[in-house]
Each structure stands twice: as C-alpha cells, then as structure tokens.
Amino acid sequence: MVTQRRPFSLFSLFLSACAGGALLLFGGSCASFGDATEARRGHISAYGESLQARSAWLSAPRSLEECLSFALENNYSLRLSALQRRLSELDVDASLANFLPVVSLGGNWTGWRHQQTMGGSPVSDKEYFNGDLGVQMPLVAPATWLLYANRRLSRQAGALTEHLARQGILAQVTSLYYQALLCQLRITALESQVASTRSQFQRIDGMYEEGQVLGWERTNAETQWRSREIALEQARRELSLVRGRLLQALGLSPADEAKLQLVYSQDPRQEPQEGVEEMVLRALTLRPELSQMDRQVVESENQVRMALVDFLPTVGGFLNGTWTSDDIADRATNLYGGISAAMDLFRGFSKVTGYRSAKLARQAAALQREEKFLAVILEVMSADRDLKDAASQRRLAELAYRASQAKYEEYRQRCEEGVEPVYRMLDARAEMDDAYLQFLQTSFVKDVALTNLEVAMGTLKPDEQRWTPEDQEAPMKENLDELLPKEE
C-alpha cells in the first residue's frame, strides 16, 4: 500500500498568508475606496487642528531670526524637498538589490478529471501539489555597478537640492519679512499724513465759509485728504496680503495674518569686503547648483558606459529545489542548478542608437554646466551691483531724513512761538515721516540685497539645528560638508 504524501506545509502556509493578506486589504478597507468626499472631510478636520496648534507661535512678536528658524522647521516646500531626498536614498537601497540573489517560492495544485496514464499505467496522481524554491544570482552584469553609482550620485544631488531649497526659503522669508515691516511703517506714515491733510482741509473749509478762499481751493484740499485716506486703506490691504504670504512661507495659515506681529532688530550686517573677482571665485566654488551639475555630468558619463556594456552578454547562476506530493514520482524532492548566459545579437540597431543618444546627453550635460557657470558669474555681478546701489540710496535717504528732521524741529519751535501756523508744522511732520519711511525702505532693500548676494555666492548657511519633521524622522545620509567644496 502506497502512503499518500501530505501537502507541503510551507506551501500551505504561503496560500494561507496570501488569503489573509487579501482579506485584510480588500475586506478591511474597501469601504473607503474611492470615497474622496470623506477623505476631504477628514483632511479638513485634521489639518485645521494642526494649523490651530501651530498658530500658538503667533502669540508673541517675532523677529527675523525667529521667523527663519520657524520656516526651516515648518515650510511645506522644505518638507516636500525632504521627501524627495528620502526617495533618492531609497533608490540607492533598491539598486543594491541587483547585487543580491533573488529567492522565490512558488507552488501549484493540479487536479485531473481523468488520471493520466501511459500504456495503461498511471504516470501521475489524479491530484497533487508541486512546490519549488529558486535562487538566482547575477554573476557578470557590469550595468549593475553603473546603475548603483548613478543612484548614489542622485542621492547626493537630492541632498544638495534640499540644501539649495533651504537657502531659497531663507531668502524668501527675509524678503517677505522686510516687506511686511515696510508696510507697517508706511501705514504709520500715512496715518500721520491723513491727520495733517484733514487738519489742513478743516482750516481751509473754515476759510471758505468766511469767503477767504475759492471753491476749487477747498476741493483741492479735500482731494488731498481723501487721497491719503484711500492710500492708507490700500496700504492696510497690502499689509494683510504680505503677511499672509509670509505666513504661508512659515507653514502657517494666511487667515491668521492679523495675529502676526513683527519686531525689527537694527543689528548691522557686515558687507563682503572682497572685490567682484574674489566673490565670483567663491561662488564658483560654493554654489550647490554647480555641485549638482558636476554629478549630472558624471551620471551622463556612466550612462554612456551603460550603453556600451549593453552590448556584452549577461551571465547568471541559478539553483532550484523542487517538491511534489505525487506518489508516483520516484523522488519527492530534487535539486538542480546551472549557469545561464544571454546576449542580443540584433535588436534593430536600438543599442547603437541608445549609445549615440547617451553620448549626446553627456555633451548636453557638459554644456548645461558651462551655461550655469556663466550664469553664476552674472548673478554675483548683478547682486553686487544691487547691493552697492542699495547702499548708495540708503546714504542719500539718510541725508534727506536728517534734513527733513531738522526742518520739522524748526517749524515745531516756530509754531510753538506762534510764528508759523499749525498746518505748516504738520506738513513738515508728514514730510519727515515720508523721509524716514524712505530711509527705512532703503535699509530694508540693502538687507535683502545682502541676503541675495550671499545666496548668489553660496555663503548663506541655514541653521543646522533646524529641520523639518520629515528630516528628523529620517536624517540626511549624506554629509553636506563633504558634498560642498571647501574654500581654498
């Protein structure tokens, strides 16, 4: 009597696992498939709570340094950049799989309506299970090494991209911060001008009632007053919009713009003392974009090598173990292996075309790097010119402010002595407010120009202690100090 072999336990476990996974995937979550409305409601609720929690940061006045630190931790563009960088790191891990053996487990059940026979003798059971465990390993595959090298270059480029994004956010937040401060100061100046023109209109209106001035003079005074009121309303709306943009850059809700309070710290920043040639050389050394393009050039060279090795054969080894529950088989288990090789003899000249395309892509990468090289030089020259222009305008605005300040003090004293009327003192005060506003505006423009010059030179360094939640969850594997060239 022949004993029936029991089905292979591993194969049964494999089928059970597949069935259980299908039930969990489709049975447990099918109710939410395609329900975009419910997903929208859930996101509104959860995201609203997250924004409300972060809006507690707006409870106190914030300086530029505090805004920059908060943006480095919460800006959404930086969080997306961190995810892109993590994807490039996962690509490197995935490319490592090409060096490792591929292990596969398979099985099947076979049932015959009529048992297979040959010469009246059965050649297999009517029902039986088959199972196999296979191992495959590439032995000669040069493209694998080149692919891994390119993935590592992409990972380095991802780290540089994130560093560049952090620099860009610092420049963006700095510009928006000064724009918001300038709007606040403009509102203060306009409020003073509204008071001055209103007082002047009331005086001329009284003179008009007494017949001392003509109607068009009264209308002209009223027009000046109303125009200042309209300008004040426009400035308030502009402040609301600029603060909303700043909050968006900080990763906060623009609807909370009324809660944002900014304080200005007049800490002088040192201007570069080098000449344009020295600044250009620093930029050509430190700019992360050029480091990115260096890696793109190397990657394109590897693509040419990959196109060449595509003409070579690939060699691999395999080893398979089999099992069957068929009682008629002489061996229930068996083992076999070997070496396989494959080589394309003709594929419609596609490989030749691919090689030519790779060479053209390498030339394009080299030209793009040279074009960026020239663009960096021009950016540094332009940023240096903007900084010098801003410094000149600041000095001129400072002189104008001092002159208007002295004029106001003189009119104020003469008004107190009864020599000058009140409206002239108010006009002088409005003129001084305009000059002070222009002075602060040129100061802000100079600070922004200095930040832009630091970006153009590649010397703007984000705070290394401030990172997004995505960065904290999976810190950067690459060392930026090693990726960015050192100054000589």
mmCIF file of N, CA and C in Angstrom, residues 55-109:
data_model
loop_
_atom_site.group_PDB
_atom_site.id
_atom_site.type_symbol
_atom_site.label_atom_id
_atom_site.label_comp_id
_atom_site.label_asym_id
_atom_site.label_seq_id
_atom_site.Cartn_x
_atom_site.Cartn_y
_atom_site.Cartn_z
ATOM 1 N N SER A 55 -0.523 77.737 15.272
ATOM 2 C CA SER A 55 -0.771 79.178 15.339
ATOM 3 C C SER A 55 -0.478 79.745 16.717
ATOM 4 N N ALA A 56 -0.268 78.893 17.730
ATOM 5 C CA ALA A 56 0.119 79.396 19.050
ATOM 6 C C ALA A 56 1.449 80.136 18.988
ATOM 7 N N TRP A 57 2.246 79.858 17.950
ATOM 8 C CA TRP A 57 3.527 80.547 17.773
ATOM 9 C C TRP A 57 3.331 82.033 17.531
ATOM 10 N N LEU A 58 2.141 82.435 17.086
ATOM 11 C CA LEU A 58 1.864 83.829 16.777
ATOM 12 C C LEU A 58 1.472 84.643 18.002
ATOM 13 N N SER A 59 1.518 84.060 19.177
ATOM 14 C CA SER A 59 1.071 84.758 20.380
ATOM 15 C C SER A 59 2.032 85.848 20.827
ATOM 16 N N ALA A 60 3.242 85.865 20.309
ATOM 17 C CA ALA A 60 4.243 86.856 20.707
ATOM 18 C C ALA A 60 4.854 87.499 19.470
ATOM 19 N N PRO A 61 5.345 88.726 19.590
ATOM 20 C CA PRO A 61 6.041 89.359 18.450
ATOM 21 C C PRO A 61 7.278 88.560 18.068
ATOM 22 N N ARG A 62 7.559 88.509 16.768
ATOM 23 C CA ARG A 62 8.649 87.669 16.268
ATOM 24 C C ARG A 62 9.661 88.506 15.490
ATOM 25 N N SER A 63 10.913 88.150 15.696
ATOM 26 C CA SER A 63 11.998 88.796 14.968
ATOM 27 C C SER A 63 12.293 88.019 13.686
ATOM 28 N N LEU A 64 13.201 88.563 12.884
ATOM 29 C CA LEU A 64 13.569 87.889 11.643
ATOM 30 C C LEU A 64 14.206 86.537 11.929
ATOM 31 N N GLU A 65 15.077 86.468 12.919
ATOM 32 C CA GLU A 65 15.740 85.205 13.241
ATOM 33 C C GLU A 65 14.734 84.141 13.653
ATOM 34 N N GLU A 66 13.726 84.530 14.423
ATOM 35 C CA GLU A 66 12.706 83.567 14.840
ATOM 36 C C GLU A 66 11.874 83.100 13.651
ATOM 37 N N CYS A 67 11.575 84.001 12.738
ATOM 38 C CA CYS A 67 10.822 83.606 11.539
ATOM 39 C C CYS A 67 11.626 82.626 10.690
ATOM 40 N N LEU A 68 12.927 82.887 10.545
ATOM 41 C CA LEU A 68 13.768 82.000 9.743
ATOM 42 C C LEU A 68 13.849 80.619 10.366
ATOM 43 N N SER A 69 14.007 80.554 11.672
ATOM 44 C CA SER A 69 14.090 79.259 12.350
ATOM 45 C C SER A 69 12.782 78.484 12.215
ATOM 46 N N PHE A 70 11.657 79.178 12.363
ATOM 47 C CA PHE A 70 10.362 78.512 12.254
ATOM 48 C C PHE A 70 10.119 78.010 10.836
ATOM 49 N N ALA A 71 10.547 78.805 9.836
ATOM 50 C CA ALA A 71 10.356 78.394 8.438
ATOM 51 C C ALA A 71 11.170 77.153 8.112
ATOM 52 N N LEU A 72 12.391 77.045 8.641
ATOM 53 C CA LEU A 72 13.216 75.870 8.371
ATOM 54 C C LEU A 72 12.616 74.599 8.943
ATOM 55 N N GLU A 73 11.721 74.736 9.908
ATOM 56 C CA GLU A 73 11.108 73.556 10.518
ATOM 57 C C GLU A 73 9.733 73.233 9.943
ATOM 58 N N ASN A 74 9.049 74.237 9.368
ATOM 59 C CA ASN A 74 7.644 74.029 9.019
ATOM 60 C C ASN A 74 7.282 74.350 7.571
ATOM 61 N N ASN A 75 8.181 74.924 6.792
ATOM 62 C CA ASN A 75 7.840 75.262 5.418
ATOM 63 C C ASN A 75 7.508 74.002 4.609
ATOM 64 N N TYR A 76 6.423 74.057 3.845
ATOM 65 C CA TYR A 76 5.966 72.859 3.133
ATOM 66 C C TYR A 76 6.860 72.520 1.952
ATOM 67 N N SER A 77 7.454 73.514 1.317
ATOM 68 C CA SER A 77 8.378 73.209 0.225
ATOM 69 C C SER A 77 9.591 72.444 0.741
ATOM 70 N N LEU A 78 10.066 72.813 1.930
ATOM 71 C CA LEU A 78 11.192 72.089 2.517
ATOM 72 C C LEU A 78 10.792 70.680 2.916
ATOM 73 N N ARG A 79 9.579 70.514 3.390
ATOM 74 C CA ARG A 79 9.117 69.171 3.764
ATOM 75 C C ARG A 79 8.998 68.279 2.527
ATOM 76 N N LEU A 80 8.514 68.852 1.428
ATOM 77 C CA LEU A 80 8.460 68.075 0.184
ATOM 78 C C LEU A 80 9.864 67.770 -0.327
ATOM 79 N N SER A 81 10.773 68.731 -0.207
ATOM 80 C CA SER A 81 12.153 68.500 -0.622
ATOM 81 C C SER A 81 12.792 67.387 0.197
ATOM 82 N N ALA A 82 12.461 67.334 1.484
ATOM 83 C CA ALA A 82 12.987 66.256 2.327
ATOM 84 C C ALA A 82 12.461 64.900 1.872
ATOM 85 N N LEU A 83 11.192 64.849 1.471
ATOM 86 C CA LEU A 83 10.643 63.581 0.981
ATOM 87 C C LEU A 83 11.301 63.165 -0.330
ATOM 88 N N GLN A 84 11.561 64.129 -1.207
ATOM 89 C CA GLN A 84 12.250 63.807 -2.455
ATOM 90 C C GLN A 84 13.654 63.287 -2.182
ATOM 91 N N ARG A 85 14.313 63.899 -1.219
ATOM 92 C CA ARG A 85 15.641 63.412 -0.851
ATOM 93 C C ARG A 85 15.587 61.999 -0.291
ATOM 94 N N ARG A 86 14.584 61.698 0.499
ATOM 95 C CA ARG A 86 14.439 60.338 1.043
ATOM 96 C C ARG A 86 14.124 59.335 -0.059
ATOM 97 N N LEU A 87 13.366 59.769 -1.075
ATOM 98 C CA LEU A 87 13.100 58.868 -2.208
ATOM 99 C C LEU A 87 14.396 58.524 -2.941
ATOM 100 N N SER A 88 15.271 59.513 -3.112
ATOM 101 C CA SER A 88 16.548 59.227 -3.773
ATOM 102 C C SER A 88 17.399 58.278 -2.932
ATOM 103 N N GLU A 89 17.300 58.374 -1.626
ATOM 104 C CA GLU A 89 18.029 57.438 -0.765
ATOM 105 C C GLU A 89 17.456 56.030 -0.878
ATOM 106 N N LEU A 90 16.139 55.931 -1.004
ATOM 107 C CA LEU A 90 15.522 54.612 -1.184
ATOM 108 C C LEU A 90 15.897 54.006 -2.539
ATOM 109 N N ASP A 91 16.080 54.866 -3.541
ATOM 110 C CA ASP A 91 16.514 54.347 -4.848
ATOM 111 C C ASP A 91 17.884 53.683 -4.748
ATOM 112 N N VAL A 92 18.765 54.234 -3.910
ATOM 113 C CA VAL A 92 20.075 53.615 -3.720
ATOM 114 C C VAL A 92 19.913 52.246 -3.071
ATOM 115 N N ASP A 93 19.056 52.175 -2.057
ATOM 116 C CA ASP A 93 18.823 50.883 -1.401
ATOM 117 C C ASP A 93 18.220 49.878 -2.372
ATOM 118 N N ALA A 94 17.325 50.360 -3.252
ATOM 119 C CA ALA A 94 16.720 49.450 -4.229
ATOM 120 C C ALA A 94 17.748 48.951 -5.237
ATOM 121 N N SER A 95 18.696 49.810 -5.623
ATOM 122 C CA SER A 95 19.709 49.381 -6.586
ATOM 123 C C SER A 95 20.656 48.343 -5.990
ATOM 124 N N LEU A 96 20.790 48.317 -4.662
ATOM 125 C CA LEU A 96 21.621 47.301 -4.028
ATOM 126 C C LEU A 96 21.057 45.899 -4.218
ATOM 127 N N ALA A 97 19.742 45.813 -4.450
ATOM 128 C CA ALA A 97 19.116 44.507 -4.632
ATOM 129 C C ALA A 97 19.651 43.790 -5.865
ATOM 130 N N ASN A 98 20.183 44.526 -6.825
ATOM 131 C CA ASN A 98 20.723 43.891 -8.024
ATOM 132 C C ASN A 98 21.984 43.077 -7.739
ATOM 133 N N PHE A 99 22.639 43.353 -6.610
ATOM 134 C CA PHE A 99 23.829 42.597 -6.250
ATOM 135 C C PHE A 99 23.495 41.345 -5.430
ATOM 136 N N LEU A 100 22.283 41.246 -4.961
ATOM 137 C CA LEU A 100 21.891 40.164 -4.068
ATOM 138 C C LEU A 100 21.136 39.087 -4.842
ATOM 139 N N PRO A 101 21.134 37.865 -4.330
ATOM 140 C CA PRO A 101 20.374 36.813 -5.011
ATOM 141 C C PRO A 101 18.876 37.035 -4.885
ATOM 142 N N VAL A 102 18.166 36.548 -5.889
ATOM 143 C CA VAL A 102 16.706 36.610 -5.900
ATOM 144 C C VAL A 102 16.185 35.243 -5.479
ATOM 145 N N VAL A 103 15.465 35.213 -4.381
ATOM 146 C CA VAL A 103 14.912 33.969 -3.849
ATOM 147 C C VAL A 103 13.409 33.991 -4.055
ATOM 148 N N SER A 104 12.888 32.968 -4.688
ATOM 149 C CA SER A 104 11.451 32.911 -4.981
ATOM 150 C C SER A 104 10.879 31.584 -4.512
ATOM 151 N N LEU A 105 9.654 31.642 -4.064
ATOM 152 C CA LEU A 105 8.929 30.458 -3.614
ATOM 153 C C LEU A 105 7.648 30.353 -4.417
ATOM 154 N N GLY A 106 7.409 29.217 -4.990
ATOM 155 C CA GLY A 106 6.212 29.014 -5.797
ATOM 156 C C GLY A 106 5.581 27.670 -5.527
ATOM 157 N N GLY A 107 4.359 27.514 -5.932
ATOM 158 C CA GLY A 107 3.647 26.251 -5.757
ATOM 159 C C GLY A 107 2.375 26.233 -6.565
ATOM 160 N N ASN A 108 1.887 25.052 -6.796
ATOM 161 C CA ASN A 108 0.634 24.917 -7.522
ATOM 162 C C ASN A 108 -0.032 23.607 -7.157
ATOM 163 N N TRP A 109 -1.299 23.552 -7.366
ATOM 164 C CA TRP A 109 -2.102 22.345 -7.179
ATOM 165 C C TRP A 109 -2.646 21.947 -8.536
#
